[in-house]
PDB file of C-alpha atoms in Angstrom:
ATOM      1  CA  MET A   1       7.621 -14.599   0.986  1.00  0.00           C
ATOM      2  CA  LEU A   2       7.768 -12.323  -2.051  1.00  0.00           C
ATOM      3  CA  PHE A   3       9.809  -9.117  -2.119  1.00  0.00           C
ATOM      4  CA  GLY A   4       8.601  -6.170  -4.143  1.00  0.00           C
ATOM      5  CA  ILE A   5       9.525  -2.619  -5.075  1.00  0.00           C
ATOM      6  CA  HIS A   6       7.335   0.435  -5.627  1.00  0.00           C
ATOM      7  CA  SER A   7       7.448   1.897  -9.123  1.00  0.00           C
ATOM      8  CA  LEU A   8       7.333   5.465  -7.739  1.00  0.00           C
ATOM      9  CA  LEU A   9      10.919   5.079  -6.583  1.00  0.00           C
ATOM     10  CA  PHE A  10      11.911   5.234 -10.256  1.00  0.00           C
ATOM     11  CA  ARG A  11       9.057   6.825 -12.227  1.00  0.00           C
ATOM     12  CA  GLU A  12       6.464   9.505 -11.515  1.00  0.00           C
ATOM     13  CA  THR A  13       4.095   7.980 -14.069  1.00  0.00           C
ATOM     14  CA  PHE A  14       3.268   4.566 -15.376  1.00  0.00           C
ATOM     15  CA  VAL A  15       2.283   4.830 -19.018  1.00  0.00           C
ATOM     16  CA  GLU A  16       3.402   2.694 -21.933  1.00  0.00           C
ATOM     17  CA  ALA A  17       6.818   4.374 -22.090  1.00  0.00           C
ATOM     18  CA  ASP A  18       7.444   3.176 -18.514  1.00  0.00           C
ATOM     19  CA  LEU A  19       7.036  -0.534 -19.257  1.00  0.00           C
ATOM     20  CA  PRO A  20      10.842  -1.142 -19.390  1.00  0.00           C
ATOM     21  CA  LEU A  21      10.860  -0.406 -15.656  1.00  0.00           C
ATOM     22  CA  LEU A  22       9.525  -3.912 -15.119  1.00  0.00           C
ATOM     23  CA  ASP A  23      12.699  -5.345 -16.685  1.00  0.00           C
ATOM     24  CA  LYS A  24      14.825  -3.164 -14.401  1.00  0.00           C
ATOM     25  CA  CYS A  25      12.975  -4.336 -11.280  1.00  0.00           C
ATOM     26  CA  LYS A  26      13.386  -7.953 -12.296  1.00  0.00           C
ATOM     27  CA  ALA A  27      17.104  -7.401 -12.948  1.00  0.00           C
ATOM     28  CA  LEU A  28      17.483  -5.873  -9.475  1.00  0.00           C
ATOM     29  CA  GLY A  29      16.175  -9.130  -8.002  1.00  0.00           C
ATOM     30  CA  PHE A  30      12.592  -8.262  -7.083  1.00  0.00           C
ATOM     31  CA  ASP A  31       9.700 -10.713  -7.269  1.00  0.00           C
ATOM     32  CA  ALA A  32       6.986  -8.054  -7.523  1.00  0.00           C
ATOM     33  CA  VAL A  33       6.334  -4.456  -8.552  1.00  0.00           C
ATOM     34  CA  GLU A  34       3.669  -2.151  -7.163  1.00  0.00           C
ATOM     35  CA  ILE A  35       2.259   0.363  -9.624  1.00  0.00           C
ATOM     36  CA  ILE A  36       0.033   3.392  -9.054  1.00  0.00           C
ATOM     37  CA  PRO A  37      -2.153   4.071 -12.124  1.00  0.00           C
ATOM     38  CA  PHE A  38      -2.190   7.839 -11.523  1.00  0.00           C
ATOM     39  CA  ASP A  39      -3.313   8.349 -15.122  1.00  0.00           C
ATOM     40  CA  PRO A  40      -6.052   5.731 -15.534  1.00  0.00           C
ATOM     41  CA  ASP A  41      -6.804   6.775 -19.103  1.00  0.00           C
ATOM     42  CA  ASN A  42      -3.234   5.984 -20.158  1.00  0.00           C
ATOM     43  CA  PHE A  43      -2.385   3.078 -17.871  1.00  0.00           C
ATOM     44  CA  PRO A  44      -1.279   0.178 -20.129  1.00  0.00           C
ATOM     45  CA  ALA A  45      -2.915  -2.500 -18.007  1.00  0.00           C
ATOM     46  CA  ALA A  46      -3.012  -5.311 -20.566  1.00  0.00           C
ATOM     47  CA  LYS A  47       0.601  -4.685 -21.576  1.00  0.00           C
ATOM     48  CA  VAL A  48       1.662  -4.670 -17.915  1.00  0.00           C
ATOM     49  CA  ARG A  49       0.041  -8.066 -17.479  1.00  0.00           C
ATOM     50  CA  ARG A  50       1.789  -9.546 -20.519  1.00  0.00           C
ATOM     51  CA  ALA A  51       5.193  -8.069 -19.688  1.00  0.00           C
ATOM     52  CA  ALA A  52       5.001  -9.208 -16.068  1.00  0.00           C
ATOM     53  CA  ALA A  53       4.013 -12.716 -17.113  1.00  0.00           C
ATOM     54  CA  ASP A  54       6.951 -12.893 -19.514  1.00  0.00           C
ATOM     55  CA  LEU A  55       9.330 -11.773 -16.754  1.00  0.00           C
ATOM     56  CA  GLY A  56       7.827 -13.888 -13.982  1.00  0.00           C
ATOM     57  CA  LEU A  57       6.928 -10.782 -11.959  1.00  0.00           C
ATOM     58  CA  VAL A  58       3.958 -10.335  -9.637  1.00  0.00           C
ATOM     59  CA  ILE A  59       2.036  -7.066 -10.083  1.00  0.00           C
ATOM     60  CA  ASN A  60       0.323  -5.178  -7.270  1.00  0.00           C
ATOM     61  CA  THR A  61      -1.495  -1.877  -7.599  1.00  0.00           C
ATOM     62  CA  GLY A  62      -2.229   0.930  -5.175  1.00  0.00           C
ATOM     63  CA  TYR A  63      -3.777   4.357  -4.907  1.00  0.00           C
ATOM     64  CA  GLY A  64      -4.244   7.382  -2.675  1.00  0.00           C
ATOM     65  CA  MET A  65      -7.778   8.609  -3.280  1.00  0.00           C
ATOM     66  CA  PRO A  66      -7.944  12.308  -4.221  1.00  0.00           C
ATOM     67  CA  ALA A  67     -10.387  14.751  -2.620  1.00  0.00           C
ATOM     68  CA  GLU A  68     -12.930  14.495  -5.418  1.00  0.00           C
ATOM     69  CA  TYR A  69     -13.269  10.752  -4.747  1.00  0.00           C
ATOM     70  CA  ASN A  70     -13.321  10.866  -0.950  1.00  0.00           C
ATOM     71  CA  ILE A  71     -15.607   8.085   0.302  1.00  0.00           C
ATOM     72  CA  ILE A  72     -16.021   9.780   3.722  1.00  0.00           C
ATOM     73  CA  SER A  73     -16.935  13.203   2.328  1.00  0.00           C
ATOM     74  CA  PRO A  74     -20.073  14.839   3.770  1.00  0.00           C
ATOM     75  CA  ASP A  75     -21.141  15.384   0.149  1.00  0.00           C
ATOM     76  CA  PRO A  76     -23.071  12.292  -1.046  1.00  0.00           C
ATOM     77  CA  GLN A  77     -22.135  12.959  -4.674  1.00  0.00           C
ATOM     78  CA  VAL A  78     -18.416  12.933  -3.829  1.00  0.00           C
ATOM     79  CA  ARG A  79     -18.920   9.648  -1.980  1.00  0.00           C
ATOM     80  CA  ARG A  80     -20.716   8.160  -4.974  1.00  0.00           C
ATOM     81  CA  ASN A  81     -17.982   9.390  -7.300  1.00  0.00           C
ATOM     82  CA  GLY A  82     -15.434   7.706  -5.038  1.00  0.00           C
ATOM     83  CA  ILE A  83     -17.259   4.397  -5.168  1.00  0.00           C
ATOM     84  CA  GLU A  84     -17.505   4.473  -8.954  1.00  0.00           C
ATOM     85  CA  PHE A  85     -13.860   5.537  -9.389  1.00  0.00           C
ATOM     86  CA  SER A  86     -12.804   2.708  -7.072  1.00  0.00           C
ATOM     87  CA  LYS A  87     -14.614   0.243  -9.332  1.00  0.00           C
ATOM     88  CA  ARG A  88     -12.708   1.617 -12.295  1.00  0.00           C
ATOM     89  CA  LEU A  89      -9.383   1.159 -10.490  1.00  0.00           C
ATOM     90  CA  ILE A  90     -10.372  -2.394  -9.612  1.00  0.00           C
ATOM     91  CA  ASP A  91     -11.102  -3.097 -13.275  1.00  0.00           C
ATOM     92  CA  LEU A  92      -7.661  -1.748 -14.237  1.00  0.00           C
ATOM     93  CA  SER A  93      -6.019  -3.802 -11.487  1.00  0.00           C
ATOM     94  CA  ASN A  94      -7.679  -6.944 -12.764  1.00  0.00           C
ATOM     95  CA  GLU A  95      -6.694  -6.149 -16.349  1.00  0.00           C
ATOM     96  CA  ALA A  96      -3.087  -5.716 -15.184  1.00  0.00           C
ATOM     97  CA  GLY A  97      -3.200  -9.070 -13.396  1.00  0.00           C
ATOM     98  CA  ALA A  98      -2.683  -7.540  -9.951  1.00  0.00           C
ATOM     99  CA  ARG A  99      -2.811  -9.707  -6.840  1.00  0.00           C
ATOM    100  CA  VAL A 100      -3.330  -6.772  -4.453  1.00  0.00           C
ATOM    101  CA  PHE A 101      -4.959  -3.360  -4.788  1.00  0.00           C
ATOM    102  CA  GLY A 102      -4.031  -1.428  -1.657  1.00  0.00           C
ATOM    103  CA  GLY A 103      -3.227   1.847   0.019  1.00  0.00           C
ATOM    104  CA  MET A 104      -5.484   4.745   1.010  1.00  0.00           C
ATOM    105  CA  ILE A 105      -8.300   3.319  -1.062  1.00  0.00           C
ATOM    106  CA  TYR A 106     -11.004   3.950   1.536  1.00  0.00           C
ATOM    107  CA  CYS A 107     -10.945   7.758   1.952  1.00  0.00           C
ATOM    108  CA  GLY A 108      -9.266  10.879   0.615  1.00  0.00           C
ATOM    109  CA  TRP A 109      -5.497  10.981   1.011  1.00  0.00           C
ATOM    110  CA  GLY A 110      -4.585  14.081   3.005  1.00  0.00           C
ATOM    111  CA  TYR A 111      -8.208  14.727   3.971  1.00  0.00           C
ATOM    112  CA  LEU A 112      -8.261  16.113   7.526  1.00  0.00           C
ATOM    113  CA  THR A 113     -11.296  17.607   9.256  1.00  0.00           C
ATOM    114  CA  GLY A 114      -9.409  18.964  12.258  1.00  0.00           C
ATOM    115  CA  LYS A 115     -11.118  16.562  14.647  1.00  0.00           C
ATOM    116  CA  MET A 116     -11.394  12.859  15.392  1.00  0.00           C
ATOM    117  CA  ARG A 117     -13.323  10.696  12.974  1.00  0.00           C
ATOM    118  CA  THR A 118     -17.061  10.595  13.486  1.00  0.00           C
ATOM    119  CA  GLU A 119     -19.454   7.669  13.590  1.00  0.00           C
ATOM    120  CA  GLU A 120     -21.115   9.115  10.500  1.00  0.00           C
ATOM    121  CA  GLU A 121     -17.815   9.008   8.589  1.00  0.00           C
ATOM    122  CA  TRP A 122     -17.294   5.428   9.724  1.00  0.00           C
ATOM    123  CA  LYS A 123     -20.783   4.459   8.535  1.00  0.00           C
ATOM    124  CA  TRP A 124     -20.250   6.099   5.142  1.00  0.00           C
ATOM    125  CA  ALA A 125     -16.908   4.332   4.701  1.00  0.00           C
ATOM    126  CA  VAL A 126     -18.114   0.868   5.725  1.00  0.00           C
ATOM    127  CA  GLU A 127     -21.233   1.056   3.570  1.00  0.00           C
ATOM    128  CA  GLY A 128     -19.345   2.472   0.587  1.00  0.00           C
ATOM    129  CA  TYR A 129     -16.518   0.011   0.827  1.00  0.00           C
ATOM    130  CA  ARG A 130     -18.874  -2.915   1.200  1.00  0.00           C
ATOM    131  CA  GLU A 131     -20.325  -1.985  -2.196  1.00  0.00           C
ATOM    132  CA  ILE A 132     -16.830  -1.636  -3.683  1.00  0.00           C
ATOM    133  CA  ALA A 133     -15.653  -4.944  -2.217  1.00  0.00           C
ATOM    134  CA  ALA A 134     -18.763  -6.770  -3.401  1.00  0.00           C
ATOM    135  CA  TYR A 135     -18.147  -5.460  -6.928  1.00  0.00           C
ATOM    136  CA  ALA A 136     -14.498  -6.533  -6.760  1.00  0.00           C
ATOM    137  CA  HIS A 137     -15.435  -9.983  -5.483  1.00  0.00           C
ATOM    138  CA  ARG A 138     -17.837 -10.525  -8.372  1.00  0.00           C
ATOM    139  CA  GLN A 139     -15.179  -9.503 -10.890  1.00  0.00           C
ATOM    140  CA  ASN A 140     -12.304 -11.470  -9.354  1.00  0.00           C
ATOM    141  CA  PRO A 141     -12.542 -13.012  -5.871  1.00  0.00           C
ATOM    142  CA  ASP A 142      -8.751 -13.477  -5.784  1.00  0.00           C
ATOM    143  CA  LEU A 143      -7.917  -9.745  -5.892  1.00  0.00           C
ATOM    144  CA  ILE A 144      -7.066  -8.561  -2.378  1.00  0.00           C
ATOM    145  CA  LEU A 145      -8.297  -5.083  -1.424  1.00  0.00           C
ATOM    146  CA  ALA A 146      -5.800  -3.948   1.217  1.00  0.00           C
ATOM    147  CA  ILE A 147      -6.734  -1.233   3.734  1.00  0.00           C
ATOM    148  CA  GLU A 148      -3.644   0.733   4.790  1.00  0.00           C
ATOM    149  CA  PRO A 149      -3.574   2.609   8.109  1.00  0.00           C
ATOM    150  CA  VAL A 150      -1.602   5.829   7.649  1.00  0.00           C
ATOM    151  CA  ASN A 151      -0.137   8.381  10.014  1.00  0.00           C
ATOM    152  CA  ARG A 152      -2.072  11.233  11.612  1.00  0.00           C
ATOM    153  CA  PHE A 153      -0.601  13.820   9.243  1.00  0.00           C
ATOM    154  CA  GLU A 154      -2.174  12.132   6.218  1.00  0.00           C
ATOM    155  CA  SER A 155      -5.556  11.105   7.614  1.00  0.00           C
ATOM    156  CA  HIS A 156      -7.642  11.206  10.775  1.00  0.00           C
ATOM    157  CA  PHE A 157      -9.624   8.131   9.777  1.00  0.00           C
ATOM    158  CA  ILE A 158      -7.614   4.860   9.994  1.00  0.00           C
ATOM    159  CA  ASN A 159      -4.264   5.236  11.757  1.00  0.00           C
ATOM    160  CA  THR A 160      -3.592   1.875  13.436  1.00  0.00           C
ATOM    161  CA  ALA A 161      -3.768  -1.841  12.779  1.00  0.00           C
ATOM    162  CA  ALA A 162      -6.654  -2.052  15.246  1.00  0.00           C
ATOM    163  CA  ASP A 163      -8.583   0.551  13.223  1.00  0.00           C
ATOM    164  CA  ALA A 164      -7.983  -1.390  10.013  1.00  0.00           C
ATOM    165  CA  VAL A 165      -8.959  -4.720  11.575  1.00  0.00           C
ATOM    166  CA  ARG A 166     -12.224  -3.221  12.836  1.00  0.00           C
ATOM    167  CA  PHE A 167     -12.929  -1.738   9.394  1.00  0.00           C
ATOM    168  CA  VAL A 168     -12.184  -4.987   7.551  1.00  0.00           C
ATOM    169  CA  ARG A 169     -14.398  -6.974   9.913  1.00  0.00           C
ATOM    170  CA  GLU A 170     -17.286  -4.541   9.553  1.00  0.00           C
ATOM    171  CA  VAL A 171     -17.063  -4.522   5.763  1.00  0.00           C
ATOM    172  CA  GLY A 172     -17.271  -8.271   6.164  1.00  0.00           C
ATOM    173  CA  LEU A 173     -16.111  -9.596   2.785  1.00  0.00           C
ATOM    174  CA  PRO A 174     -13.238 -12.081   2.376  1.00  0.00           C
ATOM    175  CA  ASN A 175     -11.368 -10.069  -0.269  1.00  0.00           C
ATOM    176  CA  VAL A 176     -10.773  -7.119   2.093  1.00  0.00           C
ATOM    177  CA  ARG A 177      -7.614  -7.349   4.193  1.00  0.00           C
ATOM    178  CA  VAL A 178      -5.216  -5.184   6.217  1.00  0.00           C
ATOM    179  CA  HIS A 179      -2.192  -3.476   4.648  1.00  0.00           C
ATOM    180  CA  LEU A 180       0.566  -2.598   7.138  1.00  0.00           C
ATOM    181  CA  ASP A 181       3.339  -0.092   6.387  1.00  0.00           C
ATOM    182  CA  THR A 182       6.251   0.280   8.806  1.00  0.00           C
ATOM    183  CA  PHE A 183       6.655   3.994   7.949  1.00  0.00           C
ATOM    184  CA  HIS A 184       3.205   4.684   9.381  1.00  0.00           C
ATOM    185  CA  MET A 185       3.377   2.019  12.094  1.00  0.00           C
ATOM    186  CA  ILE A 186       6.428   3.513  13.794  1.00  0.00           C
ATOM    187  CA  ARG A 187       4.501   6.778  14.221  1.00  0.00           C
ATOM    188  CA  GLU A 188       1.168   5.388  15.364  1.00  0.00           C
ATOM    189  CA  GLU A 189       1.530   1.970  17.006  1.00  0.00           C
ATOM    190  CA  ASN A 190       2.519   1.300  20.603  1.00  0.00           C
ATOM    191  CA  SER A 191       4.264  -1.884  19.475  1.00  0.00           C
ATOM    192  CA  ILE A 192       5.243  -3.074  15.999  1.00  0.00           C
ATOM    193  CA  TRP A 193       5.070  -6.678  17.212  1.00  0.00           C
ATOM    194  CA  SER A 194       1.600  -6.293  18.715  1.00  0.00           C
ATOM    195  CA  ALA A 195       0.245  -4.470  15.659  1.00  0.00           C
ATOM    196  CA  VAL A 196       1.252  -7.318  13.350  1.00  0.00           C
ATOM    197  CA  LEU A 197      -0.327  -9.841  15.708  1.00  0.00           C
ATOM    198  CA  GLU A 198      -3.446  -7.655  15.833  1.00  0.00           C
ATOM    199  CA  ALA A 199      -3.759  -7.966  12.060  1.00  0.00           C
ATOM    200  CA  GLY A 200      -3.044 -11.695  12.209  1.00  0.00           C
ATOM    201  CA  PRO A 201      -4.749 -13.709   9.476  1.00  0.00           C
ATOM    202  CA  LEU A 202      -6.348 -10.541   8.087  1.00  0.00           C
ATOM    203  CA  LEU A 203      -2.950  -9.227   6.949  1.00  0.00           C
ATOM    204  CA  GLY A 204      -2.959  -9.102   3.161  1.00  0.00           C
ATOM    205  CA  TYR A 205      -0.084  -6.812   2.178  1.00  0.00           C
ATOM    206  CA  VAL A 206       3.030  -5.165   3.642  1.00  0.00           C
ATOM    207  CA  HIS A 207       5.125  -2.084   2.899  1.00  0.00           C
ATOM    208  CA  ALA A 208       8.675  -2.251   4.274  1.00  0.00           C
ATOM    209  CA  CYS A 209       9.698   1.381   4.758  1.00  0.00           C
ATOM    210  CA  GLU A 210      12.289   2.959   6.984  1.00  0.00           C
ATOM    211  CA  ASN A 211      11.070   5.668   9.368  1.00  0.00           C
ATOM    212  CA  GLN A 212      12.707   8.404   7.235  1.00  0.00           C
ATOM    213  CA  ARG A 213      11.794   6.629   3.947  1.00  0.00           C
ATOM    214  CA  GLY A 214      15.468   5.841   3.352  1.00  0.00           C
ATOM    215  CA  ILE A 215      17.181   2.500   2.841  1.00  0.00           C
ATOM    216  CA  PRO A 216      15.633  -0.151   5.103  1.00  0.00           C
ATOM    217  CA  GLY A 217      18.083  -0.847   7.907  1.00  0.00           C
ATOM    218  CA  THR A 218      19.408   2.719   8.195  1.00  0.00           C
ATOM    219  CA  GLY A 219      16.812   4.056  10.619  1.00  0.00           C
ATOM    220  CA  LEU A 220      14.635   3.261  13.621  1.00  0.00           C
ATOM    221  CA  VAL A 221      12.291   0.488  12.462  1.00  0.00           C
ATOM    222  CA  PRO A 222      12.752  -2.664  14.619  1.00  0.00           C
ATOM    223  CA  TRP A 223      13.097  -4.975  11.660  1.00  0.00           C
ATOM    224  CA  LEU A 224      13.801  -8.154  13.600  1.00  0.00           C
ATOM    225  CA  ASP A 225      10.666  -7.742  15.687  1.00  0.00           C
ATOM    226  CA  PHE A 226       8.673  -6.930  12.579  1.00  0.00           C
ATOM    227  CA  PHE A 227       9.755 -10.007  10.642  1.00  0.00           C
ATOM    228  CA  ARG A 228       9.496 -12.207  13.729  1.00  0.00           C
ATOM    229  CA  ALA A 229       5.884 -11.089  14.047  1.00  0.00           C
ATOM    230  CA  LEU A 230       5.245 -11.829  10.353  1.00  0.00           C
ATOM    231  CA  LYS A 231       6.670 -15.297  10.930  1.00  0.00           C
ATOM    232  CA  ARG A 232       4.518 -15.774  14.028  1.00  0.00           C
ATOM    233  CA  ILE A 233       1.280 -15.097  12.131  1.00  0.00           C
ATOM    234  CA  GLY A 234       2.396 -17.146   9.114  1.00  0.00           C
ATOM    235  CA  TYR A 235       2.385 -14.258   6.654  1.00  0.00           C
ATOM    236  CA  ASP A 236       3.821 -15.365   3.316  1.00  0.00           C
ATOM    237  CA  GLY A 237       2.560 -12.634   0.998  1.00  0.00           C
ATOM    238  CA  CYS A 238       4.428  -9.716  -0.531  1.00  0.00           C
ATOM    239  CA  VAL A 239       6.713  -7.295   1.330  1.00  0.00           C
ATOM    240  CA  THR A 240       7.244  -4.206  -0.838  1.00  0.00           C
ATOM    241  CA  ILE A 241       9.843  -1.486  -0.344  1.00  0.00           C
ATOM    242  CA  GLU A 242       8.148   1.899  -0.785  1.00  0.00           C
ATOM    243  CA  SER A 243      10.203   5.047  -1.157  1.00  0.00           C
ATOM    244  CA  PHE A 244      10.397   8.058  -3.422  1.00  0.00           C
ATOM    245  CA  ASP A 245      12.969  10.170  -5.247  1.00  0.00           C
ATOM    246  CA  PRO A 246      13.134  13.873  -4.239  1.00  0.00           C
ATOM    247  CA  ASP A 247      14.010  14.728  -7.856  1.00  0.00           C
ATOM    248  CA  MET A 248      10.403  13.863  -8.785  1.00  0.00           C
ATOM    249  CA  GLU A 249       8.886  17.162  -7.693  1.00  0.00           C
ATOM    250  CA  LYS A 250       5.206  16.210  -7.637  1.00  0.00           C
ATOM    251  CA  ILE A 251       5.713  13.041  -5.607  1.00  0.00           C
ATOM    252  CA  ALA A 252       8.315  14.710  -3.358  1.00  0.00           C
ATOM    253  CA  ARG A 253       5.826  17.449  -2.548  1.00  0.00           C
ATOM    254  CA  LEU A 254       2.981  15.024  -1.877  1.00  0.00           C
ATOM    255  CA  CYS A 255       5.127  12.787   0.334  1.00  0.00           C
ATOM    256  CA  CYS A 256       7.275  15.546   1.872  1.00  0.00           C
ATOM    257  CA  ILE A 257      10.619  14.189   0.665  1.00  0.00           C
ATOM    258  CA  TRP A 258      13.040  17.101   0.999  1.00  0.00           C
ATOM    259  CA  ARG A 259      16.443  15.387   0.945  1.00  0.00           C
ATOM    260  CA  LYS A 260      18.328  12.608  -0.764  1.00  0.00           C
ATOM    261  CA  LEU A 261      17.663   9.277   0.905  1.00  0.00           C
ATOM    262  CA  ALA A 262      20.308   7.392  -1.084  1.00  0.00           C
ATOM    263  CA  ASP A 263      22.859   8.085  -3.793  1.00  0.00           C
ATOM    264  CA  SER A 264      20.369   6.766  -6.353  1.00  0.00           C
ATOM    265  CA  PRO A 265      17.002   5.001  -6.508  1.00  0.00           C
ATOM    266  CA  GLU A 266      18.865   1.868  -7.605  1.00  0.00           C
ATOM    267  CA  GLN A 267      21.039   1.967  -4.480  1.00  0.00           C
ATOM    268  CA  LEU A 268      18.001   2.328  -2.210  1.00  0.00           C
ATOM    269  CA  ALA A 269      16.263  -0.555  -3.954  1.00  0.00           C
ATOM    270  CA  GLN A 270      19.243  -2.929  -4.062  1.00  0.00           C
ATOM    271  CA  GLU A 271      20.586  -2.297  -0.559  1.00  0.00           C
ATOM    272  CA  GLY A 272      17.073  -2.297   0.859  1.00  0.00           C
ATOM    273  CA  LEU A 273      16.292  -5.620  -0.770  1.00  0.00           C
ATOM    274  CA  ASN A 274      19.531  -7.171   0.447  1.00  0.00           C
ATOM    275  CA  PHE A 275      18.811  -5.973   3.976  1.00  0.00           C
ATOM    276  CA  ILE A 276      15.221  -7.132   4.326  1.00  0.00           C
ATOM    277  CA  LYS A 277      16.075 -10.486   2.756  1.00  0.00           C
ATOM    278  CA  SER A 278      18.921 -10.910   5.232  1.00  0.00           C
ATOM    279  CA  VAL A 279      16.630 -10.158   8.174  1.00  0.00           C
ATOM    280  CA  TRP A 280      14.023 -12.582   6.882  1.00  0.00           C
ATOM    281  CA  ARG A 281      16.654 -15.310   6.448  1.00  0.00           C
ATOM    282  CA  GLN A 282      17.857 -14.709  10.012  1.00  0.00           C
ATOM    283  CA  VAL A 283      14.335 -14.945  11.378  1.00  0.00           C
ATOM    284  CA  GLN A 284      13.656 -18.122   9.388  1.00  0.00           C
ATOM    285  CA  LEU A 285      16.641 -19.777  11.050  1.00  0.00           C
ATOM    286  CA  GLU A 286      15.457 -18.940  14.560  1.00  0.00           C
ATOM    287  CA  PRO A 287      13.572 -21.645  16.473  1.00  0.00           C
ATOM    288  CA  THR A 288       9.812 -21.178  16.563  1.00  0.00           C
ATOM    289  CA  ALA A 289       8.690 -20.075  20.007  1.00  0.00           C
TER     290      ALA A 289
END
């Protein structure tokens, strides 16, 4: 098991001036860092790869697709733009040496139609993502494309592990997997345990987030059940803490972070890491059922 941290806890951007953040994350004890290349034109992908290799860090990337690149838009040009932009992000992820490219990478983040998803939207998404995944597989078959179910307030399209599993199976390429995030799961799943088992061998990436986005262990997420389920399915990939700093106004507004979740980002990262590692150690010591 690898334990990672999200760069947005510390920085609102990731340009060349942000490269020293990798040293900080390594010093805090993390094995991996997830980066969002919000500014693709200025994302120092090759330098990220070299710095991470020197530090012994794993890099993952993610994104929340903006409206102009929404792959389930009724506008065919917007859908095409989304497919082409996704290919560009995949190229950057490969240049950065990423193992996983995940998140809301299959439709517009925050896009809500005011009704349940339609079969037409599903068809557009599956067909579009099959093209994206085929491109990614040709470039680098080892890069995992991770489909993250999110809560109902951020999307009407994929909200549960079962939705993501169906989507991954219909896309039908081996580099597409499920990305589970406990922040969204606690709002949408009937059972954390069952959702992890639903994903099973298709699980490719994990976000460990408390229900209020604070320090893992301070809220309502049933962490023992969650890690027991990861153990049951044999997941040994990366578990990344994802949270945000309310002092970063753009990110706070996008993610609705209106209060301090810890005394500092460093406290959230360090105490969160200590907690999830302790739960994982406890679960590892338990007899296998």
